[in-house]
Structure formats: structure tokens, C-alpha cells
């Protein structure tokens, strides 16, 4: 006998919305747009600014053909661009792959290949490490370089790749970002340390 409580009650836009942390930033920017969201050295960014920059990133990535199932890798410390990537990357439907900055080039290269990275965003302080890793990969991701204004520029190689701020400038701050089609869609992939072999990928979903 069919359960009457399940009859004609399949999920639809009127009764169901996939769970995703992307709505956290959307709500914060709506409810408290002028509250400080990010403190990085002398820099202060509000939730409105954080949201708009994340949407710019999502838009710029989408303009490069990034979408559902594509991987954006980042080799970044705890800087504002890392926060923007955690929202901007999944806002265009792509999957975020955050790389541990303490890893060696060989391990990073394995992860980039295994994750199928199409774009790599790297802090210029780790650019030489990223370049060494890319020399070992089969994939050839677009290289985007973030220059942290809180760090001294002396001796840092900023000659390679696309400048992060220039890349962001190509995006639309009012970009209509994508909700996941299903809350079980992948939002990120992380890797084990690989102490007993190659690192193992661990996929997290929006829920």
C-alpha cells in the first residue's frame, strides 16, 4: 500500500531548497552588510564587500568556462583570497581544492593531477613551489597569482601568471551565483597527507 503522506510530494522549488553554506554569506551581506567580516592586517572588509568580491570571483571563473564538476585549486595561507575562494568557487558550481602550503612539490603535483585542476590560485610567496609542482603535472591549469598587500614584495617573484585582482576585475559583483542542484553535490575536495602512499582525496558536499 502506498504511503499517502508521500503521494505527490516530491521535492520542488516550492517546498525544498538544497542546504549549502553559500547562503550564510548571502544572508550576512543582507542582514549586516556594513559589519566587518574580514580583518587582515590593516585591511578591514565588510560583509557587503566580501560578498561582492566572492561573486566577482565566481563570475570571473564562469567567464573562463568553469562550472559544475570543474576543480579550482588554491595554494594560499589564511588570507582574504582564501575566504573568497571558499565562496566564489562553489558559487559558479566548481569544486574547491585547498592545498596545504607545507607540502612538497611532488605531493602537490599528484593532487593537482588527481583533482583535475583547471585553475590554480597561488599566493606569490609560494609561487616557486607551485611552479616546481607544475613542472611535474600532466594538467596545465591557468595560474592566478595573489599578491598579499600585507607582505613585503622584496625578493618575491610576481612575473608569472594572471594577477588575482586583475582576474577579479573581469567578474561581475552582482553575478547571479548558482545554488547546488543537489545538496549532495561536491563543494570541495581535500587530501590526506599521503604518509603511506599517494594522498587520498576526500570529497565534501554542500550539505
PDB file of C-alpha atoms in Angstrom:
ATOM      1  CA  UNK A   1       0.000   0.000   0.000  1.00  0.00           C
ATOM      2  CA  UNK A   2       1.355   3.377  -0.979  1.00  0.00           C
ATOM      3  CA  UNK A   3       2.090   5.830   1.787  1.00  0.00           C
ATOM      4  CA  UNK A   4      -0.444   8.672   1.347  1.00  0.00           C
ATOM      5  CA  UNK A   5       1.913  11.123   3.044  1.00  0.00           C
ATOM      6  CA  UNK A   6       4.436  10.648   0.226  1.00  0.00           C
ATOM      7  CA  UNK A   7       1.971  10.965  -2.635  1.00  0.00           C
ATOM      8  CA  UNK A   8       2.628  13.892  -4.981  1.00  0.00           C
ATOM      9  CA  UNK A   9       5.140  15.344  -2.525  1.00  0.00           C
ATOM     10  CA  UNK A  10       8.370  15.084  -4.475  1.00  0.00           C
ATOM     11  CA  UNK A  11      10.829  17.935  -3.781  1.00  0.00           C
ATOM     12  CA  UNK A  12      10.243  21.019  -5.911  1.00  0.00           C
ATOM     13  CA  UNK A  13      11.248  24.705  -5.708  1.00  0.00           C
ATOM     14  CA  UNK A  14       8.142  25.476  -3.678  1.00  0.00           C
ATOM     15  CA  UNK A  15       8.918  23.063  -0.848  1.00  0.00           C
ATOM     16  CA  UNK A  16      12.643  22.330  -0.953  1.00  0.00           C
ATOM     17  CA  UNK A  17      15.954  24.184  -1.131  1.00  0.00           C
ATOM     18  CA  UNK A  18      19.289  22.355  -1.074  1.00  0.00           C
ATOM     19  CA  UNK A  19      21.332  23.042   2.041  1.00  0.00           C
ATOM     20  CA  UNK A  20      24.579  24.893   1.348  1.00  0.00           C
ATOM     21  CA  UNK A  21      26.926  27.151   3.320  1.00  0.00           C
ATOM     22  CA  UNK A  22      26.827  29.602   0.409  1.00  0.00           C
ATOM     23  CA  UNK A  23      23.613  31.025   1.836  1.00  0.00           C
ATOM     24  CA  UNK A  24      25.477  32.036   5.018  1.00  0.00           C
ATOM     25  CA  UNK A  25      27.336  34.811   3.219  1.00  0.00           C
ATOM     26  CA  UNK A  26      24.279  35.811   1.229  1.00  0.00           C
ATOM     27  CA  UNK A  27      22.312  36.280   4.454  1.00  0.00           C
ATOM     28  CA  UNK A  28      25.142  38.032   6.303  1.00  0.00           C
ATOM     29  CA  UNK A  29      25.526  40.538   3.466  1.00  0.00           C
ATOM     30  CA  UNK A  30      21.770  41.129   3.522  1.00  0.00           C
ATOM     31  CA  UNK A  31      21.298  41.424   7.291  1.00  0.00           C
ATOM     32  CA  UNK A  32      24.524  43.179   8.339  1.00  0.00           C
ATOM     33  CA  UNK A  33      26.195  44.488   5.177  1.00  0.00           C
ATOM     34  CA  UNK A  34      28.357  47.093   6.933  1.00  0.00           C
ATOM     35  CA  UNK A  35      29.640  44.827   9.698  1.00  0.00           C
ATOM     36  CA  UNK A  36      33.309  43.906   9.450  1.00  0.00           C
ATOM     37  CA  UNK A  37      33.687  40.396   8.044  1.00  0.00           C
ATOM     38  CA  UNK A  38      37.440  40.147   7.437  1.00  0.00           C
ATOM     39  CA  UNK A  39      40.382  41.609   9.335  1.00  0.00           C
ATOM     40  CA  UNK A  40      43.742  41.109   7.670  1.00  0.00           C
ATOM     41  CA  UNK A  41      46.491  43.348   8.962  1.00  0.00           C
ATOM     42  CA  UNK A  42      45.382  46.913   8.323  1.00  0.00           C
ATOM     43  CA  UNK A  43      42.653  45.793   5.948  1.00  0.00           C
ATOM     44  CA  UNK A  44      39.001  45.714   7.008  1.00  0.00           C
ATOM     45  CA  UNK A  45      36.321  44.299   4.710  1.00  0.00           C
ATOM     46  CA  UNK A  46      32.581  44.352   5.344  1.00  0.00           C
ATOM     47  CA  UNK A  47      30.204  41.525   4.570  1.00  0.00           C
ATOM     48  CA  UNK A  48      28.931  43.539   1.600  1.00  0.00           C
ATOM     49  CA  UNK A  49      32.454  43.808   0.193  1.00  0.00           C
ATOM     50  CA  UNK A  50      33.225  40.170   0.964  1.00  0.00           C
ATOM     51  CA  UNK A  51      30.052  39.050  -0.809  1.00  0.00           C
ATOM     52  CA  UNK A  52      30.649  41.232  -3.854  1.00  0.00           C
ATOM     53  CA  UNK A  53      34.262  40.083  -4.225  1.00  0.00           C
ATOM     54  CA  UNK A  54      33.213  36.446  -3.891  1.00  0.00           C
ATOM     55  CA  UNK A  55      30.607  36.964  -6.608  1.00  0.00           C
ATOM     56  CA  UNK A  56      33.215  38.691  -8.770  1.00  0.00           C
ATOM     57  CA  UNK A  57      35.429  35.646  -8.404  1.00  0.00           C
ATOM     58  CA  UNK A  58      32.563  33.297  -9.257  1.00  0.00           C
ATOM     59  CA  UNK A  59      31.705  35.380 -12.311  1.00  0.00           C
ATOM     60  CA  UNK A  60      35.313  35.578 -13.498  1.00  0.00           C
ATOM     61  CA  UNK A  61      35.661  31.810 -13.110  1.00  0.00           C
ATOM     62  CA  UNK A  62      32.430  31.227 -15.023  1.00  0.00           C
ATOM     63  CA  UNK A  63      33.709  33.517 -17.780  1.00  0.00           C
ATOM     64  CA  UNK A  64      36.681  31.162 -18.066  1.00  0.00           C
ATOM     65  CA  UNK A  65      34.342  28.236 -18.592  1.00  0.00           C
ATOM     66  CA  UNK A  66      34.412  26.901 -15.047  1.00  0.00           C
ATOM     67  CA  UNK A  67      31.258  25.196 -13.870  1.00  0.00           C
ATOM     68  CA  UNK A  68      29.803  22.134 -12.227  1.00  0.00           C
ATOM     69  CA  UNK A  69      32.353  19.380 -11.773  1.00  0.00           C
ATOM     70  CA  UNK A  70      35.397  21.542 -12.518  1.00  0.00           C
ATOM     71  CA  UNK A  71      38.173  21.930  -9.952  1.00  0.00           C
ATOM     72  CA  UNK A  72      39.829  25.136  -8.779  1.00  0.00           C
ATOM     73  CA  UNK A  73      42.936  24.517  -6.686  1.00  0.00           C
ATOM     74  CA  UNK A  74      44.353  27.106  -4.307  1.00  0.00           C
ATOM     75  CA  UNK A  75      47.766  27.276  -2.669  1.00  0.00           C
ATOM     76  CA  UNK A  76      47.092  30.039  -0.180  1.00  0.00           C
ATOM     77  CA  UNK A  77      47.688  30.767   3.505  1.00  0.00           C
ATOM     78  CA  UNK A  78      44.996  32.373   5.674  1.00  0.00           C
ATOM     79  CA  UNK A  79      44.490  35.463   3.529  1.00  0.00           C
ATOM     80  CA  UNK A  80      41.315  37.156   2.218  1.00  0.00           C
ATOM     81  CA  UNK A  81      41.574  35.447  -1.154  1.00  0.00           C
ATOM     82  CA  UNK A  82      41.305  32.074   0.587  1.00  0.00           C
ATOM     83  CA  UNK A  83      37.998  33.131   2.129  1.00  0.00           C
ATOM     84  CA  UNK A  84      36.806  34.463  -1.225  1.00  0.00           C
ATOM     85  CA  UNK A  85      37.696  31.154  -2.867  1.00  0.00           C
ATOM     86  CA  UNK A  86      35.661  29.198  -0.321  1.00  0.00           C
ATOM     87  CA  UNK A  87      32.565  31.025  -1.536  1.00  0.00           C
ATOM     88  CA  UNK A  88      33.422  32.175  -5.050  1.00  0.00           C
ATOM     89  CA  UNK A  89      34.494  28.777  -6.356  1.00  0.00           C
ATOM     90  CA  UNK A  90      31.312  26.869  -5.413  1.00  0.00           C
ATOM     91  CA  UNK A  91      29.199  29.890  -6.388  1.00  0.00           C
ATOM     92  CA  UNK A  92      29.995  29.079 -10.023  1.00  0.00           C
ATOM     93  CA  UNK A  93      29.359  25.384  -9.410  1.00  0.00           C
ATOM     94  CA  UNK A  94      33.021  24.380  -9.273  1.00  0.00           C
ATOM     95  CA  UNK A  95      34.803  22.344  -6.592  1.00  0.00           C
ATOM     96  CA  UNK A  96      37.432  23.879  -4.309  1.00  0.00           C
ATOM     97  CA  UNK A  97      40.721  22.081  -3.716  1.00  0.00           C
ATOM     98  CA  UNK A  98      42.699  23.800  -0.942  1.00  0.00           C
ATOM     99  CA  UNK A  99      46.335  22.680  -0.833  1.00  0.00           C
ATOM    100  CA  UNK A 100      48.404  22.551   2.338  1.00  0.00           C
ATOM    101  CA  UNK A 101      51.218  25.091   1.940  1.00  0.00           C
ATOM    102  CA  UNK A 102      53.600  22.792   3.851  1.00  0.00           C
ATOM    103  CA  UNK A 103      53.549  20.066   1.210  1.00  0.00           C
ATOM    104  CA  UNK A 104      56.396  19.354  -1.195  1.00  0.00           C
ATOM    105  CA  UNK A 105      56.146  19.867  -4.952  1.00  0.00           C
ATOM    106  CA  UNK A 106      55.766  16.168  -5.782  1.00  0.00           C
ATOM    107  CA  UNK A 107      52.789  15.749  -3.454  1.00  0.00           C
ATOM    108  CA  UNK A 108      51.165  18.927  -4.733  1.00  0.00           C
ATOM    109  CA  UNK A 109      51.659  17.759  -8.319  1.00  0.00           C
ATOM    110  CA  UNK A 110      49.927  14.469  -7.546  1.00  0.00           C
ATOM    111  CA  UNK A 111      46.966  16.286  -6.015  1.00  0.00           C
ATOM    112  CA  UNK A 112      46.641  18.685  -8.946  1.00  0.00           C
ATOM    113  CA  UNK A 113      46.577  15.790 -11.400  1.00  0.00           C
ATOM    114  CA  UNK A 114      44.251  13.641  -9.321  1.00  0.00           C
ATOM    115  CA  UNK A 115      41.805  16.507  -8.743  1.00  0.00           C
ATOM    116  CA  UNK A 116      41.945  17.541 -12.397  1.00  0.00           C
ATOM    117  CA  UNK A 117      42.728  21.156 -11.550  1.00  0.00           C
ATOM    118  CA  UNK A 118      41.837  23.608 -14.303  1.00  0.00           C
ATOM    119  CA  UNK A 119      42.800  26.735 -12.365  1.00  0.00           C
ATOM    120  CA  UNK A 120      45.420  27.222  -9.660  1.00  0.00           C
ATOM    121  CA  UNK A 121      45.348  30.307  -7.443  1.00  0.00           C
ATOM    122  CA  UNK A 122      48.609  30.743  -5.558  1.00  0.00           C
ATOM    123  CA  UNK A 123      49.991  33.294  -3.131  1.00  0.00           C
ATOM    124  CA  UNK A 124      53.127  34.794  -4.658  1.00  0.00           C
ATOM    125  CA  UNK A 125      55.096  33.713  -1.588  1.00  0.00           C
ATOM    126  CA  UNK A 126      54.529  30.099  -2.701  1.00  0.00           C
ATOM    127  CA  UNK A 127      54.896  30.747  -6.429  1.00  0.00           C
ATOM    128  CA  UNK A 128      58.239  28.980  -6.738  1.00  0.00           C
ATOM    129  CA  UNK A 129      56.781  25.886  -5.050  1.00  0.00           C
ATOM    130  CA  UNK A 130      53.761  25.986  -7.355  1.00  0.00           C
ATOM    131  CA  UNK A 131      55.994  26.337 -10.410  1.00  0.00           C
ATOM    132  CA  UNK A 132      58.065  23.358  -9.299  1.00  0.00           C
ATOM    133  CA  UNK A 133      54.891  21.307  -8.861  1.00  0.00           C
ATOM    134  CA  UNK A 134      53.505  22.355 -12.251  1.00  0.00           C
ATOM    135  CA  UNK A 135      56.693  21.114 -13.902  1.00  0.00           C
ATOM    136  CA  UNK A 136      55.666  17.633 -12.706  1.00  0.00           C
ATOM    137  CA  UNK A 137      51.971  17.658 -13.613  1.00  0.00           C
ATOM    138  CA  UNK A 138      50.035  16.373 -16.581  1.00  0.00           C
ATOM    139  CA  UNK A 139      47.364  19.036 -16.117  1.00  0.00           C
ATOM    140  CA  UNK A 140      48.156  22.601 -17.121  1.00  0.00           C
ATOM    141  CA  UNK A 141      45.890  24.824 -15.030  1.00  0.00           C
ATOM    142  CA  UNK A 142      45.582  28.550 -15.537  1.00  0.00           C
ATOM    143  CA  UNK A 143      47.869  30.143 -12.945  1.00  0.00           C
ATOM    144  CA  UNK A 144      46.468  33.088 -10.974  1.00  0.00           C
ATOM    145  CA  UNK A 145      48.813  34.848  -8.555  1.00  0.00           C
ATOM    146  CA  UNK A 146      47.625  36.591  -5.398  1.00  0.00           C
ATOM    147  CA  UNK A 147      49.910  39.305  -4.022  1.00  0.00           C
ATOM    148  CA  UNK A 148      49.207  39.881  -0.346  1.00  0.00           C
ATOM    149  CA  UNK A 149      49.436  43.640   0.300  1.00  0.00           C
ATOM    150  CA  UNK A 150      50.295  42.904   3.936  1.00  0.00           C
ATOM    151  CA  UNK A 151      53.526  41.171   2.948  1.00  0.00           C
ATOM    152  CA  UNK A 152      56.735  42.820   1.710  1.00  0.00           C
ATOM    153  CA  UNK A 153      57.336  42.483  -2.019  1.00  0.00           C
ATOM    154  CA  UNK A 154      61.087  42.292  -1.835  1.00  0.00           C
ATOM    155  CA  UNK A 155      62.501  39.177  -3.476  1.00  0.00           C
ATOM    156  CA  UNK A 156      59.122  37.757  -4.451  1.00  0.00           C
ATOM    157  CA  UNK A 157      58.523  36.556  -7.991  1.00  0.00           C
ATOM    158  CA  UNK A 158      55.373  38.162  -9.352  1.00  0.00           C
ATOM    159  CA  UNK A 159      56.201  37.815 -13.041  1.00  0.00           C
ATOM    160  CA  UNK A 160      54.216  34.635 -13.709  1.00  0.00           C
ATOM    161  CA  UNK A 161      50.524  34.022 -14.118  1.00  0.00           C
ATOM    162  CA  UNK A 162      47.470  36.270 -14.075  1.00  0.00           C
ATOM    163  CA  UNK A 163      47.233  38.845 -11.296  1.00  0.00           C
ATOM    164  CA  UNK A 164      44.422  37.932  -8.881  1.00  0.00           C
ATOM    165  CA  UNK A 165      42.993  41.444  -8.625  1.00  0.00           C
ATOM    166  CA  UNK A 166      43.040  41.815 -12.409  1.00  0.00           C
ATOM    167  CA  UNK A 167      41.230  38.499 -12.701  1.00  0.00           C
ATOM    168  CA  UNK A 168      38.610  39.630 -10.182  1.00  0.00           C
ATOM    169  CA  UNK A 169      38.099  42.859 -12.111  1.00  0.00           C
ATOM    170  CA  UNK A 170      36.808  40.778 -15.033  1.00  0.00           C
ATOM    171  CA  UNK A 171      33.937  39.487 -12.883  1.00  0.00           C
ATOM    172  CA  UNK A 172      30.506  40.886 -12.107  1.00  0.00           C
ATOM    173  CA  UNK A 173      29.914  41.791  -8.427  1.00  0.00           C
ATOM    174  CA  UNK A 174      26.182  41.209  -8.995  1.00  0.00           C
ATOM    175  CA  UNK A 175      26.697  37.780 -10.556  1.00  0.00           C
ATOM    176  CA  UNK A 176      23.670  35.509 -10.102  1.00  0.00           C
ATOM    177  CA  UNK A 177      25.545  32.679  -8.435  1.00  0.00           C
ATOM    178  CA  UNK A 178      24.479  29.058  -8.669  1.00  0.00           C
ATOM    179  CA  UNK A 179      22.796  27.099  -5.944  1.00  0.00           C
ATOM    180  CA  UNK A 180      23.762  23.419  -5.987  1.00  0.00           C
ATOM    181  CA  UNK A 181      21.381  21.271  -7.990  1.00  0.00           C
ATOM    182  CA  UNK A 182      21.516  18.791  -5.124  1.00  0.00           C
ATOM    183  CA  UNK A 183      22.820  19.330  -1.595  1.00  0.00           C
ATOM    184  CA  UNK A 184      24.922  16.207  -2.091  1.00  0.00           C
ATOM    185  CA  UNK A 185      26.837  17.922  -4.903  1.00  0.00           C
ATOM    186  CA  UNK A 186      30.555  18.259  -4.195  1.00  0.00           C
ATOM    187  CA  UNK A 187      31.717  21.572  -2.753  1.00  0.00           C
ATOM    188  CA  UNK A 188      35.350  20.692  -2.047  1.00  0.00           C
ATOM    189  CA  UNK A 189      37.998  18.005  -2.207  1.00  0.00           C
ATOM    190  CA  UNK A 190      40.699  17.641   0.434  1.00  0.00           C
ATOM    191  CA  UNK A 191      43.582  15.212   0.631  1.00  0.00           C
ATOM    192  CA  UNK A 192      45.193  13.063   3.271  1.00  0.00           C
ATOM    193  CA  UNK A 193      48.890  13.590   3.908  1.00  0.00           C
ATOM    194  CA  UNK A 194      49.975  10.538   1.921  1.00  0.00           C
ATOM    195  CA  UNK A 195      52.317   9.195   4.597  1.00  0.00           C
ATOM    196  CA  UNK A 196      51.785   5.572   3.493  1.00  0.00           C
ATOM    197  CA  UNK A 197      51.380   6.183  -0.238  1.00  0.00           C
ATOM    198  CA  UNK A 198      49.763   8.702  -2.507  1.00  0.00           C
ATOM    199  CA  UNK A 199      47.323  11.127  -0.844  1.00  0.00           C
ATOM    200  CA  UNK A 200      43.674  10.080  -0.815  1.00  0.00           C
ATOM    201  CA  UNK A 201      41.016  12.520  -1.965  1.00  0.00           C
ATOM    202  CA  UNK A 202      38.114  13.215   0.398  1.00  0.00           C
ATOM    203  CA  UNK A 203      35.059  14.876  -1.153  1.00  0.00           C
ATOM    204  CA  UNK A 204      32.750  17.086   0.918  1.00  0.00           C
ATOM    205  CA  UNK A 205      29.259  18.025  -0.228  1.00  0.00           C
ATOM    206  CA  UNK A 206      27.222  21.189   0.276  1.00  0.00           C
ATOM    207  CA  UNK A 207      25.098  19.622   3.000  1.00  0.00           C
TER     208      UNK A 207
END
